[in-house]
Amino acid sequence: MPEIRLTVLDADHQKREMSCEPGQTLAQGLFLSGYWKTPVLCSGVGLCGRCRLRFLSPAPAPDSADEALFSVEELHDGWRLGCRHQVREGQEVFLPCHAAASAAPQELTPDAKAVRLAVDFGTSSVSWQALDGERSVAQGTDPNPQLGAGSDVMSRLAYAADPDHARQLQKLAVSYLQQVVAGLGAPVEEIAVAANPAMTLILLGKESAGLRAAPYRLSYRGGQVEILEALPPVYVLPQLAPFVGGDLSAGLLELLERNTRPQFPFLLSDMGTNGEFVLAVSPERFLVTSVPLGPALEGAGLSCGNAAGPGAVVHFEVQPAGLVAQCLGGGMPSRKAGMTGTGYISLLALLRQLGVLAEDGRFEQGNTPLAKRVSRSLGTQYGEPCLHLPGGLVLLARDVEEILKIKAAFHVALDALCEAAGIRLTDLAAVYLAGALGENVSCLALEQLGFLPEGSGRLVQSVGNTSLAGAARVLYDKTAREKVESFSKKTQEIVLAGDRDFSTRFMARMRFSQSEAV
């Protein structure tokens, strides 16, 4: 199928010709080209406004999302949302953003000696750390360059079903790593990559058909060194199950090898675009499972969602005047900086406490004077109920539903693991939260939303990015690889995909409480 050519002018007044595939939206084509670094954080449903662009050629007719975001004058001037319009031959567009920057934000000193590079290659974002022995000498985090092909694992796999698309995604991933290595300005001896099975297969250019349809199967186990174009040798962390990958095995390794060793039994939950769980019953028995969560916890797919960065809202509190947002690094909330996934959890927990949010996720007026003051901000936007927030932010009914789905999936996974182990949640010595849910999250908020039983917040410990820490460990600890490669013999997968009771259990847990829906 012939490619479509269009012309792009960016804020740096750089003009270039681009080729896109028919059927792609402008947002997809620009992002997959590597030209547009800003991801579409609402997953292309026309809410976040991050893909705004201006047509220099005749503009297509605006749709409802365009009309909701732009003024009449802006629409007349050709402003549209790139996620709502497909590429057309001969289009000319202006991007109000700068060309994509290099992946590496810092360079080592010219005389720096050789380093090793640890990488957590997530579905939504990629984090890396350059190491001199155990010492971190540089680090960074960027959006996954493949995001234009889909914001979740299954949409990425569907896109990669076409061999040409699979090669395109691999090239984006490898090019990203090449940019990081080149940007360090020092020799890189070796790379260690921790990633879920889908991202691992795409990075290595291996067939991923076994992950696209049930019964799912794992065709590649990792735990070995791979060679990729123009890169140092790459050690791939072991994969434990079809959707439980090197990110979780790295995280488990990191927990078990820290100076303060965990007591058994414990749960490690890595909650990102895909929820991966391991219930470590004993040093010799690990139960694992996974559930799709979508990108909401990482700030994508929500109307005002954003990754954790300067100015993003991470917490809410209520004062006599109403809701007050706390931003990362201080400052005032804004639509541009948005809210993180943990910011949403904090907000929903507060609304539940006030009585402005019902167990089933519906907005309510509340009974106390303070609740009534907050509920005055209830309204309608995009044709659905919403709550207007400080700084032009808004909480839509669909945002609430996305978080409710995550809560339900979390519960189903937790119930299945505890049932298989023959224990109760309260029997656990600890619940370790890694990934997006482990950043700035309040244990009390998790209790208030029903993620955890009342009083069990004492078990919870946020452990940060254990995937990256574990990837780093296999680079400086000579015994770490043998240990992490032994996990697969101790691991039993609890399969939820295809479970005939999954939908029933999931719907029963679609409530902001510990109790099941009747």
Short mmCIF file of C-alpha atoms in Angstrom, two decimals:
data_model
loop_
_atom_site.label_atom_id
_atom_site.label_comp_id
_atom_site.label_asym_id
_atom_site.label_seq_id
_atom_site.Cartn_x
_atom_site.Cartn_y
_atom_site.Cartn_z
CA MET A 1 0.00 0.00 0.00
CA PRO A 2 1.55 3.34 -1.02
CA GLU A 3 2.58 5.71 1.75
CA ILE A 4 1.04 9.14 2.21
CA ARG A 5 3.33 12.15 2.16
CA LEU A 6 2.75 15.33 4.13
CA THR A 7 4.69 18.41 5.18
CA VAL A 8 5.34 19.36 8.80
CA LEU A 9 6.47 22.74 10.17
CA ASP A 10 7.43 22.85 13.86
CA ALA A 11 7.94 25.63 16.41
CA ASP A 12 11.64 25.76 15.53
CA HIS A 13 10.61 26.66 11.95
CA GLN A 14 12.03 23.37 10.74
CA LYS A 15 10.18 22.02 7.73
CA ARG A 16 10.31 18.48 6.51
CA GLU A 17 8.51 15.95 4.39
CA MET A 18 7.13 12.89 6.13
CA SER A 19 5.66 9.56 5.07
CA CYS A 20 2.78 7.93 6.94
CA GLU A 21 0.65 4.86 6.39
CA PRO A 22 -2.93 5.17 5.16
CA GLY A 23 -5.43 4.85 7.99
CA GLN A 24 -3.16 6.36 10.62
CA THR A 25 -4.23 9.44 12.51
CA LEU A 26 -1.93 12.43 12.33
CA ALA A 27 -1.03 11.89 15.99
CA GLN A 28 -0.03 8.27 15.34
CA GLY A 29 1.99 9.07 12.25
CA LEU A 30 3.87 11.95 13.86
CA PHE A 31 4.64 10.05 17.05
CA LEU A 32 5.74 6.85 15.31
CA SER A 33 7.99 8.93 13.07
CA GLY A 34 9.93 9.96 16.18
CA TYR A 35 9.27 13.58 15.28
CA TRP A 36 6.68 14.27 17.95
CA LYS A 37 7.87 13.39 21.43
CA THR A 38 4.74 14.32 23.39
CA PRO A 39 2.47 11.25 23.77
CA VAL A 40 -1.29 11.49 23.36
CA LEU A 41 -2.14 10.96 27.01
CA CYS A 42 -5.87 10.40 26.50
CA SER A 43 -5.09 7.48 24.16
CA GLY A 44 -6.53 9.33 21.20
CA VAL A 45 -10.08 9.98 22.37
CA GLY A 46 -9.80 13.75 21.99
CA LEU A 47 -9.65 14.83 25.65
CA CYS A 48 -6.13 15.80 26.66
CA GLY A 49 -5.46 18.29 23.85
CA ARG A 50 -1.76 17.36 23.63
CA CYS A 51 -1.96 16.56 19.93
CA ARG A 52 -3.19 20.00 18.88
CA LEU A 53 -1.90 21.15 15.53
CA ARG A 54 -2.79 23.68 12.88
CA PHE A 55 -3.55 22.86 9.27
CA LEU A 56 -1.71 25.11 6.82
CA SER A 57 -3.45 23.31 3.97
CA PRO A 58 -7.28 23.26 3.91
CA ALA A 59 -8.43 21.85 7.24
CA PRO A 60 -10.87 18.93 7.57
CA ALA A 61 -14.25 19.61 9.14
CA PRO A 62 -13.97 19.78 12.94
CA ASP A 63 -15.51 16.96 14.96
CA SER A 64 -17.13 17.26 18.39
CA ALA A 65 -13.80 16.92 20.24
CA ASP A 66 -12.30 19.78 18.20
CA GLU A 67 -15.33 21.96 18.90
CA ALA A 68 -15.14 21.25 22.63
CA LEU A 69 -11.48 22.23 22.88
CA PHE A 70 -10.99 25.09 20.40
CA SER A 71 -12.67 28.46 20.08
CA VAL A 72 -14.58 29.40 16.92
CA GLU A 73 -11.65 31.60 15.88
CA GLU A 74 -9.13 28.80 16.43
CA LEU A 75 -11.23 26.37 14.40
CA HIS A 76 -11.45 28.94 11.62
CA ASP A 77 -7.64 29.28 11.71
CA GLY A 78 -7.23 25.55 11.14
CA TRP A 79 -6.56 24.23 14.67
CA ARG A 80 -7.53 20.57 15.13
CA LEU A 81 -6.68 17.56 17.30
CA GLY A 82 -4.25 15.25 15.53
CA CYS A 83 -5.81 12.16 17.12
CA ARG A 84 -9.18 12.87 15.48
CA HIS A 85 -8.09 13.20 11.84
CA GLN A 86 -6.42 10.79 9.47
CA VAL A 87 -3.42 11.56 7.31
CA ARG A 88 -4.18 12.70 3.77
CA GLU A 89 -1.87 13.13 0.80
CA GLY A 90 -0.44 16.63 0.50
CA GLN A 91 -1.45 17.87 3.97
CA GLU A 92 0.61 20.66 5.52
CA VAL A 93 0.47 21.04 9.31
CA PHE A 94 2.11 23.22 11.95
CA LEU A 95 3.11 21.68 15.29
CA PRO A 96 3.21 24.13 18.23
CA CYS A 97 5.98 22.09 19.84
CA HIS A 98 9.68 21.65 19.27
CA ALA A 99 11.20 18.72 17.45
CA ALA A 100 11.83 15.65 19.58
CA ALA A 101 14.90 15.99 21.76
CA SER A 102 17.63 13.42 22.27
CA ALA A 103 16.77 10.65 24.68
CA ALA A 104 19.79 11.36 26.88
CA PRO A 105 19.43 14.54 28.98
CA GLN A 106 22.96 14.53 30.37
CA GLU A 107 26.44 13.69 29.18
CA LEU A 108 29.25 12.30 31.29
CA THR A 109 32.61 14.01 31.47
CA PRO A 110 34.85 13.40 28.44
CA ASP A 111 37.31 11.35 30.51
CA ALA A 112 34.59 9.17 32.07
CA LYS A 113 35.45 5.49 32.12
CA ALA A 114 33.26 2.74 30.76
CA VAL A 115 29.81 2.36 32.28
CA ARG A 116 26.97 -0.17 32.17
CA LEU A 117 23.38 0.72 31.33
CA ALA A 118 20.27 -0.60 33.12
CA VAL A 119 16.93 -0.16 31.31
CA ASP A 120 13.33 -0.61 32.42
CA PHE A 121 11.56 -0.78 29.04
CA GLY A 122 7.90 -0.26 29.95
CA THR A 123 4.87 -0.13 27.70
CA SER A 124 4.26 3.58 28.38
CA SER A 125 7.67 4.85 29.49
CA VAL A 126 11.33 3.86 29.45
CA SER A 127 13.65 4.53 32.40
CA TRP A 128 17.41 4.05 32.34
CA GLN A 129 20.39 4.40 34.63
CA ALA A 130 24.10 4.48 33.76
CA LEU A 131 26.31 2.81 36.35
CA ASP A 132 29.93 3.02 37.38
CA GLY A 133 30.05 -0.11 39.52
CA GLU A 134 27.09 0.30 41.88
CA ARG A 135 27.09 4.08 41.58
CA SER A 136 24.54 5.79 39.36
CA VAL A 137 26.24 8.43 37.21
CA ALA A 138 23.33 9.38 34.90
CA GLN A 139 19.66 8.56 34.55
CA GLY A 140 16.57 9.48 32.58
CA THR A 141 12.95 8.66 31.73
CA ASP A 142 11.13 9.17 28.42
CA PRO A 143 7.85 8.13 26.83
CA ASN A 144 8.12 4.79 25.05
CA PRO A 145 8.79 5.75 21.41
CA GLN A 146 6.26 3.12 20.27
CA LEU A 147 3.28 4.77 22.01
CA GLY A 148 1.76 5.88 18.73
CA ALA A 149 1.08 2.22 17.93
CA GLY A 150 -1.14 1.80 20.98
CA SER A 151 -1.10 2.71 24.64
CA ASP A 152 -1.54 -0.82 26.02
CA VAL A 153 0.12 -4.19 25.51
CA MET A 154 -2.57 -5.81 23.36
CA SER A 155 -2.92 -2.90 20.93
CA ARG A 156 0.88 -2.83 20.56
CA LEU A 157 0.90 -6.58 19.85
CA ALA A 158 -1.92 -6.19 17.33
CA TYR A 159 0.05 -3.52 15.50
CA ALA A 160 3.15 -5.73 15.51
CA ALA A 161 1.22 -8.58 13.85
CA ASP A 162 2.18 -7.00 10.53
CA PRO A 163 5.88 -7.87 9.93
CA ASP A 164 6.62 -4.38 8.56
CA HIS A 165 5.04 -2.82 11.65
CA ALA A 166 7.00 -5.16 13.92
CA ARG A 167 10.25 -4.06 12.26
CA GLN A 168 9.20 -0.42 12.64
CA LEU A 169 8.57 -0.87 16.37
CA GLN A 170 11.86 -2.69 16.85
CA LYS A 171 13.71 0.08 15.04
CA LEU A 172 12.10 2.71 17.29
CA ALA A 173 13.14 0.79 20.42
CA VAL A 174 16.69 0.07 19.27
CA SER A 175 17.17 3.63 18.01
CA TYR A 176 16.09 4.94 21.40
CA LEU A 177 18.73 2.83 23.15
CA GLN A 178 21.34 3.91 20.60
CA GLN A 179 20.52 7.56 21.37
CA VAL A 180 20.90 6.99 25.10
CA VAL A 181 24.25 5.24 24.63
CA ALA A 182 25.54 7.94 22.26
CA GLY A 183 24.34 10.72 24.54
CA LEU A 184 26.28 9.45 27.53
CA GLY A 185 29.59 10.35 25.92
CA ALA A 186 31.37 7.39 27.53
CA PRO A 187 31.90 3.77 26.47
CA VAL A 188 29.03 1.47 27.48
CA GLU A 189 30.21 -2.09 28.14
CA GLU A 190 26.88 -3.83 28.61
CA ILE A 191 23.14 -3.22 28.83
CA ALA A 192 20.58 -5.03 31.00
CA VAL A 193 16.93 -4.75 29.95
CA ALA A 194 13.95 -5.54 32.16
CA ALA A 195 10.66 -5.55 30.23
CA ASN A 196 7.37 -7.38 29.99
CA PRO A 197 7.27 -10.22 27.45
CA ALA A 198 5.56 -8.16 24.72
CA MET A 199 8.06 -5.31 24.90
CA THR A 200 10.92 -7.83 25.09
CA LEU A 201 9.86 -9.68 21.94
CA ILE A 202 9.33 -6.45 20.02
CA LEU A 203 12.73 -5.08 21.09
CA LEU A 204 14.48 -8.28 20.01
CA GLY A 205 12.55 -8.59 16.75
CA LYS A 206 11.11 -11.97 17.72
CA GLU A 207 7.72 -13.38 16.77
CA SER A 208 5.00 -12.37 19.25
CA ALA A 209 2.05 -14.44 17.94
CA GLY A 210 1.91 -16.48 21.16
CA LEU A 211 0.86 -13.38 23.11
CA ARG A 212 -1.86 -12.15 20.75
CA ALA A 213 -4.56 -14.77 21.41
CA ALA A 214 -5.46 -17.37 24.03
CA PRO A 215 -4.17 -19.85 24.96
CA TYR A 216 -1.19 -17.56 25.52
CA ARG A 217 2.27 -19.06 25.34
CA LEU A 218 5.76 -17.77 26.06
CA SER A 219 8.12 -18.49 23.17
CA TYR A 220 11.16 -16.75 24.65
CA ARG A 221 12.37 -17.07 28.25
CA GLY A 222 15.17 -14.51 28.39
CA GLY A 223 17.95 -14.89 30.91
CA GLN A 224 20.55 -14.57 28.18
CA VAL A 225 22.68 -12.10 26.26
CA GLU A 226 21.42 -10.80 22.91
CA ILE A 227 23.13 -8.77 20.19
CA LEU A 228 21.30 -5.77 18.70
CA GLU A 229 22.47 -3.41 15.97
CA ALA A 230 25.11 -0.87 17.04
CA LEU A 231 24.64 -1.65 20.74
CA PRO A 232 26.80 -3.31 23.40
CA PRO A 233 25.75 -6.84 24.46
CA VAL A 234 22.23 -6.80 25.97
CA TYR A 235 21.36 -9.07 28.91
CA VAL A 236 17.62 -9.77 28.93
CA LEU A 237 16.05 -10.41 32.34
CA PRO A 238 14.15 -13.75 32.54
CA GLN A 239 10.48 -13.92 31.57
CA LEU A 240 8.29 -15.85 34.04
CA ALA A 241 4.95 -16.25 32.20
CA PRO A 242 3.25 -14.97 29.02
CA PHE A 243 2.45 -11.60 30.62
CA VAL A 244 4.80 -11.68 33.61
CA GLY A 245 8.19 -10.56 32.42
CA GLY A 246 11.65 -9.39 33.21
CA ASP A 247 10.32 -6.31 34.94
CA LEU A 248 8.79 -8.48 37.68
CA SER A 249 11.70 -10.93 37.90
CA ALA A 250 14.04 -7.94 38.27
CA GLY A 251 11.79 -6.46 40.95
CA LEU A 252 11.64 -9.73 42.87
CA LEU A 253 15.42 -10.08 42.68
CA GLU A 254 15.85 -6.55 44.04
CA LEU A 255 13.55 -7.19 47.00
CA LEU A 256 15.21 -10.51 47.90
CA GLU A 257 18.74 -9.10 47.68
CA ARG A 258 18.30 -5.85 49.59
CA ASN A 259 20.03 -5.42 52.93
CA THR A 260 16.67 -5.69 54.69
CA ARG A 261 15.31 -9.01 53.42
CA PRO A 262 11.51 -9.40 53.24
CA GLN A 263 9.62 -11.86 55.40
CA PHE A 264 7.44 -14.50 53.77
CA PRO A 265 4.75 -14.61 52.56
CA PHE A 266 4.73 -11.28 50.74
CA LEU A 267 3.16 -9.78 47.64
CA LEU A 268 5.00 -7.71 45.03
CA SER A 269 2.73 -5.79 42.67
CA ASP A 270 4.15 -3.94 39.67
CA MET A 271 1.24 -1.79 38.53
CA GLY A 272 1.73 -0.08 35.21
CA THR A 273 -0.01 -0.53 31.88
CA ASN A 274 -0.05 -4.23 32.71
CA GLY A 275 -0.51 -5.36 36.30
CA GLU A 276 2.01 -8.06 37.25
CA PHE A 277 1.87 -9.79 40.62
CA VAL A 278 3.99 -12.30 42.48
CA LEU A 279 2.96 -13.88 45.77
CA ALA A 280 6.18 -15.17 47.34
CA VAL A 281 4.82 -17.93 49.57
CA SER A 282 8.31 -19.06 50.58
CA PRO A 283 11.87 -18.79 49.21
CA GLU A 284 11.08 -21.80 47.01
CA ARG A 285 7.52 -21.05 45.87
CA PHE A 286 6.35 -18.06 43.81
CA LEU A 287 2.82 -17.66 42.44
CA VAL A 288 2.45 -15.16 39.60
CA THR A 289 -0.40 -13.68 37.60
CA SER A 290 -1.19 -10.65 35.47
CA VAL A 291 -4.15 -8.49 34.51
CA PRO A 292 -4.46 -5.76 31.87
CA LEU A 293 -4.85 -2.34 33.51
CA GLY A 294 -4.45 0.13 30.68
CA PRO A 295 -2.22 3.19 30.96
CA ALA A 296 -4.30 5.21 33.45
CA LEU A 297 -1.94 4.75 36.41
CA GLU A 298 0.84 6.18 34.28
CA GLY A 299 -1.26 9.23 33.48
CA ALA A 300 -2.48 8.18 30.04
CA GLY A 301 -6.05 7.56 28.95
CA LEU A 302 -7.45 10.08 31.44
CA SER A 303 -8.89 13.47 30.52
CA CYS A 304 -6.25 15.43 32.46
CA GLY A 305 -3.75 12.64 33.00
CA ASN A 306 -0.01 13.13 32.80
CA ALA A 307 3.18 11.41 33.84
CA ALA A 308 4.86 12.50 37.07
CA GLY A 309 6.73 15.69 36.21
CA PRO A 310 7.12 19.27 37.42
CA GLY A 311 3.76 20.82 38.20
CA ALA A 312 1.71 17.63 37.88
CA VAL A 313 -0.87 17.13 40.63
CA VAL A 314 0.06 14.20 42.88
CA HIS A 315 -2.23 14.75 45.87
CA PHE A 316 -5.45 16.48 46.97
CA GLU A 317 -6.64 17.68 50.35
CA VAL A 318 -9.79 19.43 51.44
CA GLN A 319 -9.84 22.79 53.23
CA PRO A 320 -12.79 24.96 54.34
CA ALA A 321 -12.77 26.68 50.93
CA GLY A 322 -12.85 23.35 49.07
CA LEU A 323 -10.39 21.08 47.24
CA VAL A 324 -6.70 22.00 47.17
CA ALA A 325 -4.24 20.36 44.77
CA GLN A 326 -0.59 19.67 45.61
CA CYS A 327 1.80 19.70 42.66
CA LEU A 328 5.10 17.95 42.18
CA GLY A 329 7.79 20.53 42.87
CA GLY A 330 5.22 23.05 44.12
CA GLY A 331 3.33 25.65 42.16
CA MET A 332 -0.28 25.88 41.03
CA PRO A 333 -2.24 23.18 39.18
CA SER A 334 -2.79 23.58 35.46
CA ARG A 335 -4.39 21.71 32.61
CA LYS A 336 -1.03 21.57 30.85
CA ALA A 337 0.80 19.85 33.75
CA GLY A 338 -2.21 17.63 34.48
CA MET A 339 -2.59 14.96 37.15
CA THR A 340 -0.69 11.74 37.79
CA GLY A 341 -2.38 8.41 38.36
CA THR A 342 -1.73 8.68 42.10
CA GLY A 343 -3.20 12.19 41.99
CA TYR A 344 -6.42 10.68 40.67
CA ILE A 345 -6.41 8.04 43.41
CA SER A 346 -5.91 10.71 46.06
CA LEU A 347 -8.79 12.75 44.61
CA LEU A 348 -11.23 9.83 44.39
CA ALA A 349 -10.42 8.71 47.94
CA LEU A 350 -11.13 12.23 49.19
CA LEU A 351 -14.42 12.38 47.29
CA ARG A 352 -15.43 9.02 48.76
CA GLN A 353 -14.61 10.32 52.23
CA LEU A 354 -16.72 13.44 51.64
CA GLY A 355 -19.62 11.46 50.22
CA VAL A 356 -19.38 13.15 46.81
CA LEU A 357 -18.57 9.83 45.14
CA ALA A 358 -20.69 6.70 45.61
CA GLU A 359 -19.37 3.14 45.88
CA ASP A 360 -20.37 2.47 42.28
CA GLY A 361 -18.46 5.53 41.03
CA ARG A 362 -21.41 7.91 40.53
CA PHE A 363 -21.13 11.53 41.61
CA GLU A 364 -23.37 12.57 44.54
CA GLN A 365 -24.20 15.84 46.28
CA GLY A 366 -23.00 14.82 49.75
CA ASN A 367 -24.64 15.70 53.07
CA THR A 368 -22.13 17.81 55.01
CA PRO A 369 -21.59 21.54 54.39
CA LEU A 370 -18.08 20.84 53.11
CA ALA A 371 -19.31 18.11 50.76
CA LYS A 372 -22.01 20.43 49.44
CA ARG A 373 -19.39 23.11 48.81
CA VAL A 374 -17.29 20.67 46.79
CA SER A 375 -20.34 19.32 44.92
CA ARG A 376 -21.16 22.83 43.67
CA SER A 377 -18.42 22.17 41.12
CA LEU A 378 -20.32 19.22 39.65
CA GLY A 379 -21.39 19.77 36.07
CA THR A 380 -21.31 18.33 32.57
CA GLN A 381 -18.54 18.27 30.00
CA TYR A 382 -18.23 16.34 26.75
CA GLY A 383 -21.80 15.23 27.41
CA GLU A 384 -21.03 13.39 30.66
CA PRO A 385 -21.05 14.17 34.39
CA CYS A 386 -17.90 15.82 35.70
CA LEU A 387 -16.35 17.64 38.64
CA HIS A 388 -14.52 20.89 37.88
CA LEU A 389 -11.22 21.21 39.75
CA PRO A 390 -8.68 23.96 40.49
CA GLY A 391 -6.47 25.14 37.64
CA GLY A 392 -8.90 24.27 34.87
CA LEU A 393 -8.62 20.53 35.60
CA VAL A 394 -11.67 18.33 35.37
CA LEU A 395 -12.65 14.86 36.59
CA LEU A 396 -14.92 13.09 34.11
CA ALA A 397 -17.19 10.14 34.84
CA ARG A 398 -15.12 8.07 32.43
CA ASP A 399 -11.96 8.87 34.47
CA VAL A 400 -13.66 7.47 37.56
CA GLU A 401 -14.61 4.35 35.61
CA GLU A 402 -11.00 3.81 34.48
CA ILE A 403 -9.72 3.88 38.08
CA LEU A 404 -12.60 1.63 39.15
CA LYS A 405 -11.55 -0.92 36.51
CA ILE A 406 -8.00 -0.89 37.90
CA LYS A 407 -9.31 -1.44 41.41
CA ALA A 408 -11.45 -4.36 40.25
CA ALA A 409 -8.57 -5.97 38.32
CA PHE A 410 -6.22 -5.53 41.29
CA HIS A 411 -8.73 -7.28 43.52
CA VAL A 412 -9.36 -10.18 41.15
CA ALA A 413 -5.60 -10.83 40.87
CA LEU A 414 -5.12 -10.59 44.62
CA ASP A 415 -8.06 -12.89 45.33
CA ALA A 416 -6.80 -15.50 42.85
CA LEU A 417 -3.27 -15.57 44.27
CA CYS A 418 -4.39 -15.78 47.90
CA GLU A 419 -6.88 -18.51 47.02
CA ALA A 420 -4.18 -20.54 45.24
CA ALA A 421 -1.82 -20.13 48.19
CA GLY A 422 -4.51 -20.95 50.74
CA ILE A 423 -3.98 -17.74 52.69
CA ARG A 424 -5.81 -14.49 53.42
CA LEU A 425 -4.52 -11.05 52.55
CA THR A 426 -4.10 -10.30 56.24
CA ASP A 427 -1.71 -13.28 56.49
CA LEU A 428 0.84 -11.47 54.33
CA ALA A 429 3.93 -10.05 56.00
CA ALA A 430 4.01 -7.18 53.50
CA VAL A 431 2.50 -5.82 50.29
CA TYR A 432 5.15 -4.13 48.14
CA LEU A 433 3.90 -1.66 45.53
CA ALA A 434 6.17 -0.98 42.58
CA GLY A 435 5.57 0.74 39.26
CA ALA A 436 3.14 3.61 38.77
CA LEU A 437 1.05 2.72 41.83
CA GLY A 438 4.15 2.78 44.04
CA GLU A 439 4.92 6.43 43.32
CA ASN A 440 3.54 8.95 45.86
CA VAL A 441 0.51 6.76 46.62
CA SER A 442 -1.26 6.99 49.98
CA CYS A 443 -1.96 3.71 51.77
CA LEU A 444 -5.00 5.33 53.38
CA ALA A 445 -6.32 6.26 49.95
CA LEU A 446 -5.99 2.65 48.82
CA GLU A 447 -8.00 1.54 51.85
CA GLN A 448 -10.67 4.18 51.26
CA LEU A 449 -11.12 3.05 47.66
CA GLY A 450 -11.27 -0.62 48.63
CA PHE A 451 -7.98 -1.73 47.09
CA LEU A 452 -7.04 -3.05 50.53
CA PRO A 453 -9.05 -4.11 53.60
CA GLU A 454 -9.47 -1.51 56.31
CA GLY A 455 -6.46 -1.47 58.61
CA SER A 456 -4.19 -3.38 56.21
CA GLY A 457 -2.44 -0.25 54.99
CA ARG A 458 0.24 -0.99 57.58
CA LEU A 459 1.35 -3.87 55.36
CA VAL A 460 1.97 -1.65 52.35
CA GLN A 461 5.40 -0.40 51.36
CA SER A 462 6.06 1.67 48.25
CA VAL A 463 9.32 0.42 46.76
CA GLY A 464 9.68 2.60 43.66
CA ASN A 465 11.08 1.29 40.41
CA THR A 466 12.29 -2.15 41.48
CA SER A 467 12.43 -3.21 37.83
CA LEU A 468 15.17 -0.68 37.09
CA ALA A 469 16.93 -1.41 40.38
CA GLY A 470 16.93 -5.15 39.60
CA ALA A 471 18.25 -4.54 36.09
CA ALA A 472 21.05 -2.48 37.64
CA ARG A 473 21.81 -5.23 40.15
CA VAL A 474 22.53 -7.87 37.47
CA LEU A 475 25.17 -5.49 36.08
CA TYR A 476 27.17 -5.06 39.30
CA ASP A 477 26.37 -8.16 41.39
CA LYS A 478 28.19 -11.22 40.02
CA THR A 479 25.78 -13.67 41.66
CA ALA A 480 22.55 -11.88 40.68
CA ARG A 481 22.06 -13.48 37.25
CA GLU A 482 22.25 -17.01 38.57
CA LYS A 483 19.73 -16.11 41.27
CA VAL A 484 17.22 -14.42 38.97
CA GLU A 485 17.51 -17.23 36.41
CA SER A 486 16.53 -19.74 39.14
CA PHE A 487 13.13 -18.08 39.66
CA SER A 488 11.39 -19.83 36.76
CA LYS A 489 11.85 -23.25 38.41
CA LYS A 490 10.12 -21.96 41.55
CA THR A 491 7.27 -20.17 39.74
CA GLN A 492 3.69 -21.28 39.15
CA GLU A 493 1.43 -19.16 36.95
CA ILE A 494 -2.18 -18.58 38.01
CA VAL A 495 -3.92 -18.03 34.68
CA LEU A 496 -6.75 -15.50 34.75
CA ALA A 497 -7.11 -14.99 30.99
CA GLY A 498 -9.83 -17.30 29.74
CA ASP A 499 -11.09 -18.04 33.27
CA ARG A 500 -14.86 -18.41 32.86
CA ASP A 501 -15.41 -16.70 36.22
CA PHE A 502 -13.13 -13.74 35.50
CA SER A 503 -15.84 -11.42 34.15
CA THR A 504 -18.18 -12.27 37.02
CA ARG A 505 -15.47 -11.66 39.61
CA PHE A 506 -14.38 -8.48 37.87
CA MET A 507 -17.88 -6.98 37.78
CA ALA A 508 -18.46 -7.94 41.41
CA ARG A 509 -15.37 -5.92 42.37
CA MET A 510 -16.40 -2.82 40.38
CA ARG A 511 -17.09 -0.93 43.58
CA PHE A 512 -15.00 1.40 45.70
CA SER A 513 -15.26 -0.92 48.68
CA GLN A 514 -14.00 -4.29 49.91
CA SER A 515 -17.44 -5.83 49.58
CA GLU A 516 -18.63 -7.34 46.32
CA ALA A 517 -21.57 -5.98 44.35
CA VAL A 518 -24.78 -7.83 45.03
#
